[in-house]
């Protein structure tokens, strides 16, 4: 009798654990569907609660035309001229107090063999344009070791999440929809910000640089990302980057 009772208790426990697990799996599946339906996750109260650490990321894209027409110039990668599009600069872990950690883990040095199936996407979306020409490995290694090691993502997730964000935000299209094109004309920075807010759903930070004749031009666009590396959020802190009220948008 005693053994039958013990058996029944064990059976009951097994059923409860299974039920709890299948419930949490269903809950997760519902969340994923919900997330995929909304293009942008606003920085809602739940997100604030999720930011249990002080961490978020700046996702940064740059306009290659504005790097190449500087006094310093640029070099196309060994794989050829990048597409006429914004390209990824990086995903930068930042703390809510506005500081950012760097080179956080010397034990997780860049290992390209771990991201071999992402190389093609990296070459096209995260191209190097520094001189002398190279294949991009040095740039990706720099970004992973300086910034990626301070994220809560492993090396594969760090690169894949960043590439996936690039697939979801099309800054060039969004700007072109608002009549802002890389045609060498001068545009209001306010209009650039408004176009991104309207097309992507969050307010960006705009960074400018100067061309060889010292004309201010659109250089980088920053938006903020939840520590999960997936959800685009309103930036929880302010970041000051140099820019005049109008900027040139040079061709590439
Ligand atoms: P970070 O250290 O992540 O702030 O990035 C700055 C470094 O990245 C500098 O050494 C830049 O010259 C380099 N860098 C920025 N954009 C590119 C690019 N598209 N290709 C290669 N290096 C770059």
GROMACS .gro file of C-alpha atoms and ligand atoms in nm:
model
  275
    1UNK     CA    1   0.000   0.000   0.000
    2UNK     CA    2   0.283   0.234   0.103
    3UNK     CA    3   0.457   0.170  -0.234
    4UNK     CA    4   0.134   0.236  -0.428
    5UNK     CA    5   0.091   0.570  -0.244
    6UNK     CA    6   0.453   0.674  -0.318
    7UNK     CA    7   0.398   0.575  -0.684
    8UNK     CA    8   0.085   0.790  -0.703
    9UNK     CA    9   0.266   1.092  -0.553
   10UNK     CA   10   0.552   1.057  -0.809
   11UNK     CA   11   0.299   1.029  -1.096
   12UNK     CA   12   0.116   1.338  -0.974
   13UNK     CA   13   0.444   1.539  -0.956
   14UNK     CA   14   0.547   1.431  -1.307
   15UNK     CA   15   0.211   1.541  -1.450
   16UNK     CA   16   0.231   1.882  -1.272
   17UNK     CA   17   0.588   1.950  -1.397
   18UNK     CA   18   0.489   1.857  -1.753
   19UNK     CA   19   0.181   2.080  -1.737
   20UNK     CA   20   0.384   2.374  -1.606
   21UNK     CA   21   0.642   2.334  -1.883
   22UNK     CA   22   0.391   2.305  -2.165
   23UNK     CA   23   0.211   2.613  -2.030
   24UNK     CA   24   0.530   2.819  -2.027
   25UNK     CA   25   0.616   2.697  -2.377
   26UNK     CA   26   0.274   2.804  -2.504
   27UNK     CA   27   0.314   3.139  -2.331
   28UNK     CA   28   0.652   3.184  -2.501
   29UNK     CA   29   0.505   3.089  -2.840
   30UNK     CA   30   0.230   3.350  -2.793
   31UNK     CA   31   0.490   3.612  -2.707
   32UNK     CA   32   0.694   3.532  -3.018
   33UNK     CA   33   0.390   3.566  -3.243
   34UNK     CA   34   0.300   3.894  -3.077
   35UNK     CA   35   0.653   4.024  -3.118
   36UNK     CA   36   0.665   3.934  -3.483
   37UNK     CA   37   0.338   4.113  -3.545
   38UNK     CA   38   0.461   4.444  -3.406
   39UNK     CA   39   0.742   4.595  -3.609
   40UNK     CA   40   0.874   4.795  -3.322
   41UNK     CA   41   0.836   4.732  -2.953
   42UNK     CA   42   0.782   5.066  -2.785
   43UNK     CA   43   0.969   5.121  -2.462
   44UNK     CA   44   0.668   5.022  -2.255
   45UNK     CA   45   0.655   4.965  -1.882
   46UNK     CA   46   0.715   4.591  -1.923
   47UNK     CA   47   1.035   4.672  -2.111
   48UNK     CA   48   1.147   4.897  -1.830
   49UNK     CA   49   1.093   4.606  -1.593
   50UNK     CA   50   1.292   4.385  -1.830
   51UNK     CA   51   1.582   4.624  -1.815
   52UNK     CA   52   1.671   4.463  -1.484
   53UNK     CA   53   2.031   4.540  -1.553
   54UNK     CA   54   2.130   4.894  -1.650
   55UNK     CA   55   2.202   4.778  -2.002
   56UNK     CA   56   2.067   4.861  -2.348
   57UNK     CA   57   2.234   4.880  -2.690
   58UNK     CA   58   2.291   5.151  -2.945
   59UNK     CA   59   2.251   5.004  -3.293
   60UNK     CA   60   2.455   5.220  -3.531
   61UNK     CA   61   2.452   5.240  -3.908
   62UNK     CA   62   2.670   5.464  -4.120
   63UNK     CA   63   2.645   5.619  -4.464
   64UNK     CA   64   2.955   5.501  -4.656
   65UNK     CA   65   2.942   5.804  -4.888
   66UNK     CA   66   3.008   6.025  -4.585
   67UNK     CA   67   3.310   5.818  -4.479
   68UNK     CA   68   3.460   5.804  -4.827
   69UNK     CA   69   3.445   6.174  -4.915
   70UNK     CA   70   3.638   6.282  -4.605
   71UNK     CA   71   3.998   6.400  -4.610
   72UNK     CA   72   4.097   6.054  -4.483
   73UNK     CA   73   3.896   5.873  -4.754
   74UNK     CA   74   3.806   5.506  -4.753
   75UNK     CA   75   3.899   5.175  -4.920
   76UNK     CA   76   3.644   4.932  -5.057
   77UNK     CA   77   3.661   4.581  -4.912
   78UNK     CA   78   3.843   4.309  -5.107
   79UNK     CA   79   3.497   4.169  -5.186
   80UNK     CA   80   3.410   4.483  -5.389
   81UNK     CA   81   3.222   4.811  -5.353
   82UNK     CA   82   2.947   4.784  -5.090
   83UNK     CA   83   2.586   4.840  -5.194
   84UNK     CA   84   2.454   5.197  -5.213
   85UNK     CA   85   2.300   5.167  -4.871
   86UNK     CA   86   2.362   5.237  -4.505
   87UNK     CA   87   2.585   4.973  -4.347
   88UNK     CA   88   2.625   4.848  -3.992
   89UNK     CA   89   2.885   5.006  -3.768
   90UNK     CA   90   2.799   4.814  -3.455
   91UNK     CA   91   2.576   4.720  -3.164
   92UNK     CA   92   2.711   4.898  -2.859
   93UNK     CA   93   2.617   4.802  -2.502
   94UNK     CA   94   2.551   5.116  -2.299
   95UNK     CA   95   2.449   5.172  -1.937
   96UNK     CA   96   2.153   5.382  -1.830
   97UNK     CA   97   2.395   5.635  -1.678
   98UNK     CA   98   2.520   5.700  -2.033
   99UNK     CA   99   2.861   5.532  -2.000
  100UNK     CA  100   2.957   5.229  -2.203
  101UNK     CA  101   3.172   4.936  -2.103
  102UNK     CA  102   3.441   4.816  -2.345
  103UNK     CA  103   3.656   4.504  -2.386
  104UNK     CA  104   3.467   4.318  -2.113
  105UNK     CA  105   3.588   3.963  -2.159
  106UNK     CA  106   3.938   3.871  -2.277
  107UNK     CA  107   3.834   3.504  -2.255
  108UNK     CA  108   3.590   3.538  -2.545
  109UNK     CA  109   3.820   3.662  -2.821
  110UNK     CA  110   3.682   3.671  -3.173
  111UNK     CA  111   3.647   3.326  -3.329
  112UNK     CA  112   3.528   3.353  -3.689
  113UNK     CA  113   3.472   2.978  -3.715
  114UNK     CA  114   3.174   3.028  -3.479
  115UNK     CA  115   3.001   3.263  -3.724
  116UNK     CA  116   3.101   3.105  -4.055
  117UNK     CA  117   2.741   3.083  -4.178
  118UNK     CA  118   2.695   3.459  -4.121
  119UNK     CA  119   2.999   3.573  -4.322
  120UNK     CA  120   2.810   3.635  -4.645
  121UNK     CA  121   2.556   3.855  -4.466
  122UNK     CA  122   2.835   4.033  -4.277
  123UNK     CA  123   3.020   4.108  -4.600
  124UNK     CA  124   2.710   4.261  -4.751
  125UNK     CA  125   2.557   4.441  -4.447
  126UNK     CA  126   2.860   4.511  -4.223
  127UNK     CA  127   3.136   4.586  -4.475
  128UNK     CA  128   3.473   4.731  -4.383
  129UNK     CA  129   3.572   5.049  -4.565
  130UNK     CA  130   3.892   5.124  -4.376
  131UNK     CA  131   4.229   5.133  -4.552
  132UNK     CA  132   4.409   4.928  -4.665
  133UNK     CA  133   4.136   4.710  -4.822
  134UNK     CA  134   4.055   4.398  -4.626
  135UNK     CA  135   3.788   4.131  -4.604
  136UNK     CA  136   3.611   4.265  -4.293
  137UNK     CA  137   3.741   4.017  -4.036
  138UNK     CA  138   3.946   4.280  -3.856
  139UNK     CA  139   3.645   4.517  -3.827
  140UNK     CA  140   3.412   4.242  -3.696
  141UNK     CA  141   3.680   4.125  -3.450
  142UNK     CA  142   3.717   4.484  -3.324
  143UNK     CA  143   3.340   4.528  -3.281
  144UNK     CA  144   3.298   4.193  -3.102
  145UNK     CA  145   3.594   4.237  -2.867
  146UNK     CA  146   3.533   4.605  -2.786
  147UNK     CA  147   3.153   4.602  -2.770
  148UNK     CA  148   3.011   4.252  -2.816
  149UNK     CA  149   3.194   4.107  -2.515
  150UNK     CA  150   3.006   4.360  -2.298
  151UNK     CA  151   2.665   4.246  -2.426
  152UNK     CA  152   2.464   3.964  -2.275
  153UNK     CA  153   2.471   3.784  -2.611
  154UNK     CA  154   2.716   3.518  -2.720
  155UNK     CA  155   2.926   3.582  -3.029
  156UNK     CA  156   2.684   3.415  -3.270
  157UNK     CA  157   2.376   3.587  -3.124
  158UNK     CA  158   2.556   3.923  -3.118
  159UNK     CA  159   2.625   3.917  -3.492
  160UNK     CA  160   2.300   3.748  -3.593
  161UNK     CA  161   2.085   3.988  -3.386
  162UNK     CA  162   2.264   4.289  -3.533
  163UNK     CA  163   2.215   4.159  -3.888
  164UNK     CA  164   1.849   4.089  -3.814
  165UNK     CA  165   1.795   4.446  -3.697
  166UNK     CA  166   1.948   4.566  -4.025
  167UNK     CA  167   1.695   4.352  -4.212
  168UNK     CA  168   1.409   4.512  -4.018
  169UNK     CA  169   1.505   4.879  -4.047
  170UNK     CA  170   1.562   5.022  -4.389
  171UNK     CA  171   1.688   5.372  -4.316
  172UNK     CA  172   1.755   5.453  -4.682
  173UNK     CA  173   1.403   5.355  -4.789
  174UNK     CA  174   1.246   5.540  -4.498
  175UNK     CA  175   1.442   5.857  -4.584
  176UNK     CA  176   1.368   5.826  -4.955
  177UNK     CA  177   0.997   5.790  -4.874
  178UNK     CA  178   1.024   6.133  -4.712
  179UNK     CA  179   1.204   6.278  -5.018
  180UNK     CA  180   1.548   6.268  -4.850
  181UNK     CA  181   1.797   6.114  -5.095
  182UNK     CA  182   2.174   6.072  -5.123
  183UNK     CA  183   2.192   6.326  -5.403
  184UNK     CA  184   2.442   6.573  -5.257
  185UNK     CA  185   2.164   6.810  -5.148
  186UNK     CA  186   2.130   6.964  -4.804
  187UNK     CA  187   1.850   6.849  -4.572
  188UNK     CA  188   1.714   6.954  -4.233
  189UNK     CA  189   1.832   6.721  -3.956
  190UNK     CA  190   1.486   6.763  -3.800
  191UNK     CA  191   1.327   6.624  -4.119
  192UNK     CA  192   1.568   6.324  -4.112
  193UNK     CA  193   1.473   6.251  -3.750
  194UNK     CA  194   1.102   6.284  -3.824
  195UNK     CA  195   1.126   6.050  -4.124
  196UNK     CA  196   1.296   5.783  -3.912
  197UNK     CA  197   1.049   5.824  -3.628
  198UNK     CA  198   0.763   5.785  -3.879
  199UNK     CA  199   0.916   5.488  -4.065
  200UNK     CA  200   1.088   5.293  -3.788
  201UNK     CA  201   0.880   5.402  -3.489
  202UNK     CA  202   1.150   5.545  -3.263
  203UNK     CA  203   1.352   5.866  -3.247
  204UNK     CA  204   1.708   5.831  -3.372
  205UNK     CA  205   2.031   6.004  -3.277
  206UNK     CA  206   2.201   6.161  -3.580
  207UNK     CA  207   2.577   6.203  -3.605
  208UNK     CA  208   2.747   6.416  -3.868
  209UNK     CA  209   3.101   6.439  -3.997
  210UNK     CA  210   3.272   6.678  -4.236
  211UNK     CA  211   3.368   6.618  -4.597
  212UNK     CA  212   3.706   6.726  -4.740
  213UNK     CA  213   3.571   7.083  -4.776
  214UNK     CA  214   3.444   7.082  -4.417
  215UNK     CA  215   3.076   7.062  -4.517
  216UNK     CA  216   2.869   6.889  -4.248
  217UNK     CA  217   2.708   6.567  -4.373
  218UNK     CA  218   2.489   6.282  -4.253
  219UNK     CA  219   2.729   6.020  -4.115
  220UNK     CA  220   2.564   5.783  -3.863
  221UNK     CA  221   2.216   5.696  -3.738
  222UNK     CA  222   2.168   5.546  -3.390
  223UNK     CA  223   1.859   5.374  -3.255
  224UNK     CA  224   1.823   5.183  -2.929
  225UNK     CA  225   1.774   4.811  -2.876
  226UNK     CA  226   1.660   4.609  -2.576
  227UNK     CA  227   1.929   4.390  -2.412
  228UNK     CA  228   1.762   4.087  -2.574
  229UNK     CA  229   1.913   4.214  -2.903
  230UNK     CA  230   1.573   4.196  -3.072
  231UNK     CA  231   1.332   4.469  -2.969
  232UNK     CA  232   1.379   4.823  -3.092
  233UNK     CA  233   1.305   5.066  -2.810
  234UNK     CA  234   1.298   5.442  -2.755
  235UNK     CA  235   1.639   5.540  -2.621
  236UNK     CA  236   1.625   5.544  -2.240
  237UNK     CA  237   1.896   5.812  -2.215
  238UNK     CA  238   2.000   6.106  -2.430
  239UNK     CA  239   2.316   6.100  -2.636
  240UNK     CA  240   2.476   6.414  -2.779
  241UNK     CA  241   2.637   6.386  -3.119
  242UNK     CA  242   2.763   6.677  -3.329
  243UNK     CA  243   2.541   6.797  -3.609
  244UNK     CA  244   2.441   7.130  -3.763
  245UNK     CA  245   2.071   7.194  -3.822
  246UNK     CA  246   2.120   7.111  -4.191
  247UNK     CA  247   2.340   6.841  -4.344
  248UNK     CA  248   2.450   6.726  -4.682
  249UNK     CA  249   2.353   6.373  -4.789
  250UNK     CA  250   2.631   6.282  -5.033
  251UNK     CA  251   2.604   6.014  -5.301
  252UNK     CA  252   2.782   5.678  -5.272
  253LIG     P1  253   3.422   5.184  -3.242
  253LIG     O1  254   3.558   5.151  -3.182
  253LIG     O2  255   3.329   5.068  -3.247
  253LIG     O3  256   3.364   5.308  -3.183
  253LIG     O4  257   3.447   5.217  -3.394
  253LIG     C1  258   3.547   5.305  -3.430
  253LIG     C2  259   3.648   5.231  -3.509
  253LIG     O5  260   3.584   5.160  -3.614
  253LIG     C3  261   3.747   5.326  -3.571
  253LIG     O6  262   3.874   5.266  -3.569
  253LIG     C4  263   3.694   5.336  -3.712
  253LIG     O7  264   3.797   5.369  -3.801
  253LIG     C5  265   3.641   5.198  -3.735
  253LIG     N1  266   3.536   5.194  -3.835
  253LIG     C6  267   3.421   5.262  -3.836
  253LIG     N2  268   3.348   5.232  -3.943
  253LIG     C7  269   3.419   5.140  -4.013
  253LIG     C8  270   3.397   5.070  -4.132
  253LIG     N3  271   3.285   5.083  -4.204
  253LIG     N4  272   3.493   4.985  -4.173
  253LIG     C9  273   3.604   4.968  -4.099
  253LIG     N5  274   3.632   5.030  -3.986
  253LIG    C10  275   3.540   5.118  -3.943
   0.00000   0.00000   0.00000
